[in-house]
CSV table of C-alpha atoms and ligand atoms in Angstrom, one decimal:
chain,number,residue,atom,x,y,z
A,1,MET,CA,146.1,35.1,108.5
A,2,ASN,CA,145.0,38.7,107.9
A,3,ALA,CA,141.3,39.1,108.7
A,4,VAL,CA,139.6,41.5,106.2
A,5,PHE,CA,136.1,41.2,107.5
A,6,LYS,CA,134.6,40.1,110.8
A,7,ARG,CA,131.5,40.5,112.9
A,8,PRO,CA,131.6,43.8,114.7
A,9,GLU,CA,132.1,43.6,118.5
A,10,SER,CA,128.8,45.5,118.9
A,11,LEU,CA,126.8,43.0,116.9
A,12,ASN,CA,125.6,39.9,118.8
A,13,PRO,CA,126.2,36.5,117.3
A,14,ALA,CA,122.4,36.0,116.9
A,15,LEU,CA,120.6,34.2,114.1
A,16,THR,CA,118.8,36.9,112.0
A,17,HIS,CA,115.0,36.9,111.8
A,18,PHE,CA,115.1,39.2,108.7
A,19,CYS,CA,114.0,37.6,105.3
A,20,PRO,CA,116.9,36.4,103.2
A,21,GLY,CA,117.9,39.4,101.0
A,22,CYS,CA,116.5,42.1,103.3
A,23,THR,CA,119.0,45.0,103.8
A,24,HIS,CA,117.8,45.7,107.4
A,25,GLY,CA,120.6,43.4,108.4
A,26,ILE,CA,123.2,45.5,106.6
A,27,ALA,CA,121.9,48.6,108.4
A,28,HIS,CA,122.3,46.8,111.7
A,29,ARG,CA,125.9,45.8,110.9
A,30,LEU,CA,126.8,49.3,109.9
A,31,ILE,CA,125.4,50.7,113.1
A,32,ALA,CA,127.4,48.1,115.1
A,33,GLU,CA,130.6,49.0,113.2
A,34,ALA,CA,130.0,52.7,113.9
A,35,MET,CA,129.6,52.0,117.6
A,36,ASP,CA,132.8,50.0,117.6
A,37,GLU,CA,134.8,52.7,115.8
A,38,LEU,CA,133.5,55.5,118.0
A,39,GLY,CA,133.8,53.5,121.2
A,40,ILE,CA,130.3,54.3,122.3
A,41,VAL,CA,128.6,50.9,122.7
A,42,ASP,CA,128.8,51.0,126.5
A,43,ARG,CA,126.7,54.2,126.6
A,44,THR,CA,124.4,53.7,123.7
A,45,VAL,CA,120.6,53.1,124.0
A,46,GLY,CA,118.6,52.0,120.9
A,47,ILE,CA,114.9,52.7,120.5
A,48,PRO,CA,113.3,50.7,117.6
A,49,GLY,CA,110.0,51.5,116.1
A,50,VAL,CA,107.3,48.9,115.5
A,51,GLY,CA,108.0,46.9,112.4
A,52,CYS,CA,110.6,44.4,111.2
A,53,CYS,CA,113.2,46.2,113.4
A,54,VAL,CA,111.3,45.6,116.6
A,55,PHE,CA,113.8,42.9,117.8
A,56,LEU,CA,116.6,45.3,118.0
A,57,TYR,CA,117.6,44.0,121.5
A,58,THR,CA,118.5,40.6,119.9
A,59,TYR,CA,121.2,42.1,117.8
A,60,PHE,CA,123.0,44.8,119.9
A,61,PRO,CA,124.7,44.4,123.3
A,62,ILE,CA,123.1,47.7,124.4
A,63,ASP,CA,120.1,48.8,126.4
A,64,VAL,CA,117.0,49.0,124.3
A,65,LEU,CA,113.7,50.8,125.0
A,66,GLU,CA,110.7,49.6,123.1
A,67,SER,CA,108.4,52.4,122.0
A,68,PRO,CA,104.8,52.5,120.9
A,69,HIS,CA,104.4,52.6,117.1
A,70,GLY,CA,105.8,55.8,115.7
A,71,ARG,CA,106.7,57.2,119.1
A,72,ALA,CA,110.5,56.5,119.2
A,73,PRO,CA,111.5,60.1,118.8
A,74,ALA,CA,109.3,61.1,121.8
A,75,CYS,CA,110.8,58.3,123.9
A,76,ALA,CA,114.3,59.3,122.7
A,77,THR,CA,113.6,62.9,123.9
A,78,GLY,CA,112.8,61.7,127.4
A,79,MET,CA,115.7,59.3,127.6
A,80,LYS,CA,118.2,61.9,126.3
A,81,ARG,CA,117.0,64.7,128.6
A,82,ALA,CA,117.1,62.3,131.6
A,83,GLN,CA,120.5,60.9,130.7
A,84,PRO,CA,122.3,63.3,128.5
A,85,ASP,CA,125.6,61.3,128.6
A,86,LYS,CA,123.9,58.4,126.8
A,87,ILE,CA,124.0,58.2,123.0
A,88,ILE,CA,120.5,57.6,121.9
A,89,PHE,CA,119.4,56.3,118.5
A,90,CYS,CA,116.0,55.6,117.1
A,91,TYR,CA,115.6,53.0,114.3
A,92,GLN,CA,112.4,53.4,112.4
A,93,GLY,CA,110.6,52.1,109.3
A,94,ASP,CA,108.7,54.3,106.9
A,95,GLY,CA,105.3,53.2,108.2
A,96,ASP,CA,106.4,53.9,111.7
A,97,MET,CA,108.2,57.2,111.2
A,98,ALA,CA,106.5,58.7,108.1
A,99,ALA,CA,102.9,57.7,108.9
A,100,ILE,CA,101.8,57.0,112.4
A,101,GLY,CA,104.8,58.9,113.9
A,102,THR,CA,104.8,62.0,111.7
A,103,SER,CA,104.1,64.3,114.6
A,104,GLU,CA,106.8,62.8,116.9
A,105,ILE,CA,109.6,62.9,114.3
A,106,ILE,CA,108.8,66.5,113.1
A,107,HIS,CA,108.6,68.0,116.6
A,108,ALA,CA,111.6,66.1,117.9
A,109,ALA,CA,113.6,67.3,114.9
A,110,ASN,CA,112.2,70.9,115.2
A,111,ARG,CA,113.1,71.0,118.9
A,112,GLY,CA,116.7,70.0,117.9
A,113,GLU,CA,116.7,67.1,120.3
A,114,ASN,CA,120.3,65.9,120.4
A,115,VAL,CA,119.5,62.3,119.2
A,116,THR,CA,120.1,60.3,116.1
A,117,VAL,CA,117.4,58.7,113.9
A,118,PHE,CA,118.1,55.9,111.5
A,119,PHE,CA,115.2,55.8,109.0
A,120,ILE,CA,114.7,52.6,106.9
A,121,ASN,CA,112.8,53.5,103.7
A,122,ASN,CA,111.7,50.3,102.0
A,123,SER,CA,108.5,52.0,100.5
A,124,VAL,CA,106.1,49.6,102.2
A,125,TYR,CA,104.8,48.4,105.6
A,126,GLY,CA,107.0,45.3,105.7
A,127,MET,CA,106.1,43.5,108.9
A,128,THR,CA,102.4,43.6,108.4
A,129,GLY,CA,102.4,42.3,104.8
A,130,GLY,CA,103.4,45.1,102.3
A,131,GLN,CA,100.7,47.7,102.7
A,132,MET,CA,101.2,51.2,101.1
A,133,ALA,CA,103.3,53.6,103.1
A,134,PRO,CA,103.7,57.4,102.7
A,135,THR,CA,106.9,56.5,100.9
A,136,THR,CA,105.3,54.1,98.4
A,137,LEU,CA,106.2,55.2,94.8
A,138,LEU,CA,103.6,56.5,92.4
A,139,GLY,CA,102.4,53.5,90.4
A,140,GLN,CA,103.8,51.0,92.9
A,141,GLN,CA,101.5,48.1,93.6
A,142,THR,CA,101.1,47.1,97.2
A,143,THR,CA,98.5,45.0,99.0
A,144,THR,CA,96.5,48.2,99.7
A,145,SER,CA,97.2,49.8,96.3
A,146,PRO,CA,96.7,46.8,94.0
A,147,TYR,CA,96.4,49.0,90.9
A,148,GLY,CA,99.4,51.1,91.8
A,149,ARG,CA,99.6,54.3,93.9
A,150,GLU,CA,97.8,57.2,92.3
A,151,PHE,CA,98.5,60.8,93.4
A,152,LYS,CA,94.8,61.8,93.0
A,153,ASN,CA,93.8,59.3,95.6
A,154,GLU,CA,96.8,58.6,97.8
A,155,GLY,CA,98.9,61.7,97.4
A,156,TYR,CA,102.6,61.9,96.6
A,157,PRO,CA,105.5,59.9,98.3
A,158,ILE,CA,107.0,61.9,101.1
A,159,ARG,CA,110.7,62.8,100.9
A,160,MET,CA,111.5,62.8,104.7
A,161,ALA,CA,115.2,63.6,104.6
A,162,GLU,CA,114.6,66.8,102.5
A,163,MET,CA,111.6,67.8,104.6
A,164,LEU,CA,113.4,67.4,107.9
A,165,ALA,CA,116.4,69.3,106.6
A,166,THR,CA,114.2,72.4,106.4
A,167,LEU,CA,113.8,72.4,110.2
A,168,GLU,CA,116.1,74.7,112.2
A,169,GLY,CA,116.7,72.1,114.9
A,170,VAL,CA,118.2,69.6,112.5
A,171,ALA,CA,122.0,69.4,112.4
A,172,TYR,CA,122.4,66.6,109.9
A,173,SER,CA,120.0,65.1,107.4
A,174,THR,CA,121.1,62.8,104.6
A,175,ARG,CA,119.8,60.0,102.4
A,176,VAL,CA,122.0,56.9,101.6
A,177,SER,CA,121.3,53.5,100.1
A,178,LEU,CA,122.1,49.9,101.0
A,179,HIS,CA,122.0,48.3,97.5
A,180,SER,CA,125.7,48.1,96.5
A,181,PRO,CA,129.1,47.8,98.2
A,182,LYS,CA,129.9,51.4,97.2
A,183,HIS,CA,126.6,52.7,98.7
A,184,VAL,CA,127.0,50.6,101.8
A,185,ASN,CA,130.4,52.2,102.4
A,186,GLN,CA,128.8,55.7,102.0
A,187,ALA,CA,126.0,54.7,104.3
A,188,LYS,CA,128.5,53.8,107.0
A,189,LYS,CA,130.2,57.2,106.8
A,190,ALA,CA,126.8,58.8,107.2
A,191,ILE,CA,126.0,56.7,110.2
A,192,ILE,CA,129.3,57.7,111.8
A,193,LYS,CA,128.7,61.4,111.0
A,194,ALA,CA,125.2,61.3,112.5
A,195,PHE,CA,126.6,59.8,115.8
A,196,GLU,CA,129.4,62.4,115.8
A,197,MET,CA,126.8,65.1,115.5
A,198,GLN,CA,125.2,63.8,118.7
A,199,ILE,CA,128.5,63.3,120.5
A,200,ASN,CA,129.4,66.9,119.7
A,201,GLU,CA,126.0,68.1,120.9
A,202,MET,CA,125.1,69.6,117.5
A,203,GLY,CA,121.4,68.7,117.5
A,204,PHE,CA,119.2,66.3,115.7
A,205,SER,CA,120.6,64.0,113.1
A,206,VAL,CA,118.8,61.7,110.7
A,207,VAL,CA,120.1,59.1,108.2
A,208,GLU,CA,117.5,57.9,105.7
A,209,MET,CA,118.5,54.6,104.2
A,210,LEU,CA,116.9,53.2,101.0
A,211,SER,CA,116.4,49.5,101.8
A,212,THR,CA,114.9,46.4,100.3
A,213,CYS,CA,111.7,44.5,101.1
A,214,ASN,CA,112.1,41.8,98.5
A,215,THR,CA,109.4,39.7,100.3
A,216,ASN,CA,106.6,42.2,99.9
A,217,TRP,CA,107.9,43.6,96.7
A,218,ARG,CA,107.6,40.0,95.5
A,219,VAL,CA,111.0,40.0,93.7
A,220,SER,CA,114.2,38.1,94.2
A,221,PRO,CA,116.9,39.6,96.6
A,222,LEU,CA,119.0,40.5,93.5
A,223,GLU,CA,116.2,42.2,91.7
A,224,ALA,CA,115.3,44.1,94.8
A,225,LEU,CA,118.7,45.7,94.7
A,226,ASN,CA,118.0,46.7,91.1
A,227,VAL,CA,114.7,48.2,92.1
A,228,ILE,CA,116.4,50.6,94.5
A,229,GLU,CA,118.8,51.7,91.7
A,230,ARG,CA,116.2,51.9,88.9
A,231,GLU,CA,113.0,53.0,90.7
A,232,MET,CA,113.8,54.4,94.2
A,233,ILE,CA,116.8,56.6,93.6
A,234,PRO,CA,115.3,58.7,90.8
A,235,TYR,CA,112.6,59.8,93.2
A,236,TYR,CA,114.7,59.7,96.4
A,237,PRO,CA,118.0,61.3,95.4
A,238,LEU,CA,121.0,60.4,97.6
A,239,GLY,CA,123.0,63.2,99.3
A,240,VAL,CA,123.4,65.4,102.3
A,241,PHE,CA,120.5,67.9,102.6
A,242,LYS,CA,121.8,69.6,105.8
A,243,GLU,CA,125.0,69.5,107.7
A,244,ARG,CA,125.6,71.9,110.5
A,245,THR,CA,129.3,72.9,110.9
A,246,GLY,CA,129.1,74.9,114.1
A,247,LYS,CA,126.7,75.4,117.0
A,248,ASP,CA,125.1,78.4,115.3
A,249,PHE,CA,121.8,77.7,117.0
A,250,LEU,CA,123.0,78.6,120.5
B,1,LIG,C1,99.3,51.6,117.1
B,1,LIG,C2,99.7,50.5,116.1
B,1,LIG,N1,99.1,50.4,114.9
B,1,LIG,C3,99.4,49.5,114.0
B,1,LIG,C4,100.3,48.5,114.4
B,1,LIG,C5,100.6,47.4,113.4
B,1,LIG,N2,101.9,47.5,112.8
B,1,LIG,C6,102.9,46.8,113.2
B,1,LIG,S1,104.3,46.9,112.3
B,1,LIG,C7,103.5,48.0,111.2
B,1,LIG,C8,104.1,48.5,110.0
B,1,LIG,C9,105.6,48.6,110.0
B,1,LIG,O1,106.1,49.1,108.8
B,1,LIG,P1,107.4,50.0,108.7
B,1,LIG,O2,107.4,51.0,109.8
B,1,LIG,O3,107.5,50.5,107.3
B,1,LIG,O4,108.6,49.0,109.0
B,1,LIG,P2,109.1,47.7,108.2
B,1,LIG,O5,108.4,46.5,108.8
B,1,LIG,O6,108.8,47.9,106.8
B,1,LIG,O7,110.6,47.7,108.5
B,1,LIG,C10,102.2,48.2,111.7
B,1,LIG,C11,101.2,49.0,110.9
B,1,LIG,C12,100.9,48.5,115.6
B,1,LIG,N3,101.8,47.6,116.1
B,1,LIG,N4,100.5,49.5,116.5
B,2,LIG,S1,109.2,41.7,105.5
B,2,LIG,FE1,110.5,43.0,104.2
B,2,LIG,S2,111.4,44.6,105.6
B,2,LIG,FE2,110.6,42.8,106.8
B,2,LIG,S3,112.4,41.4,107.1
B,2,LIG,FE3,111.2,40.7,105.3
B,2,LIG,S4,112.2,41.7,103.5
B,2,LIG,FE4,112.8,42.8,105.4
């Protein structure tokens, strides 16, 4: 029989702890497929942030370095400089990367650290119960913005992929989504491209992925996919915001 779909070699056969319907699991599968296709699993190190991704070591047969909340890019900096032959990726949520870790992500990107960051934008703090994140949409109700986010009080949602793309050290910055098969295929290409940037020593690469948190959004898994299409993409457009083609920074 011809197998058309199978578990990637780089994804452990572990029971998932993610809520049913959460697209964190799809992001994990895509990263595993990318490691398989690039043949890098034996030399890859993952650094999760603190959030629903924190059990990264359960899912990948790689070395994993746990970092304090928001500090994954700083840990990645040290790891890559000490062991430049390793492929280093951070995997961070929006609370982790765009709130408590704003300083670390901006300066690692600005320094052009040759590491890859996978950024899961689900517009809330998922693990801790759905509090407002810097990425929460205007009008979006969360446990800490029960009347909806209001720009006069809480400011505007941050577009991280666009902001990071303005920094000289960034080789690749893109935003993809995980809400449909077509978009999942595009996300995989972006993940591979980001790893290739690191393999080719081009500098810092980041892939922002629009992802569901159906549990804290209080909608069904299916409706959560619609929320991404209907509410997130109009504010967070998909696309490549920067792609370095040569080592013009040397
Ligand atoms: C220094 C510190 N402050 C606060 C926390 C509590 N905390 C754990 S996970 C989390 C939010 C995670 O949200 P996000 O990064 O968006 O990831 P998600 O769970 O949505 O994937 C917070 C605030 C912590 N662990 N450490
Ligand atoms: S709380 Fe949200 S982000 Fe966390 S696993 Fe559940 S659905 Fe996913």
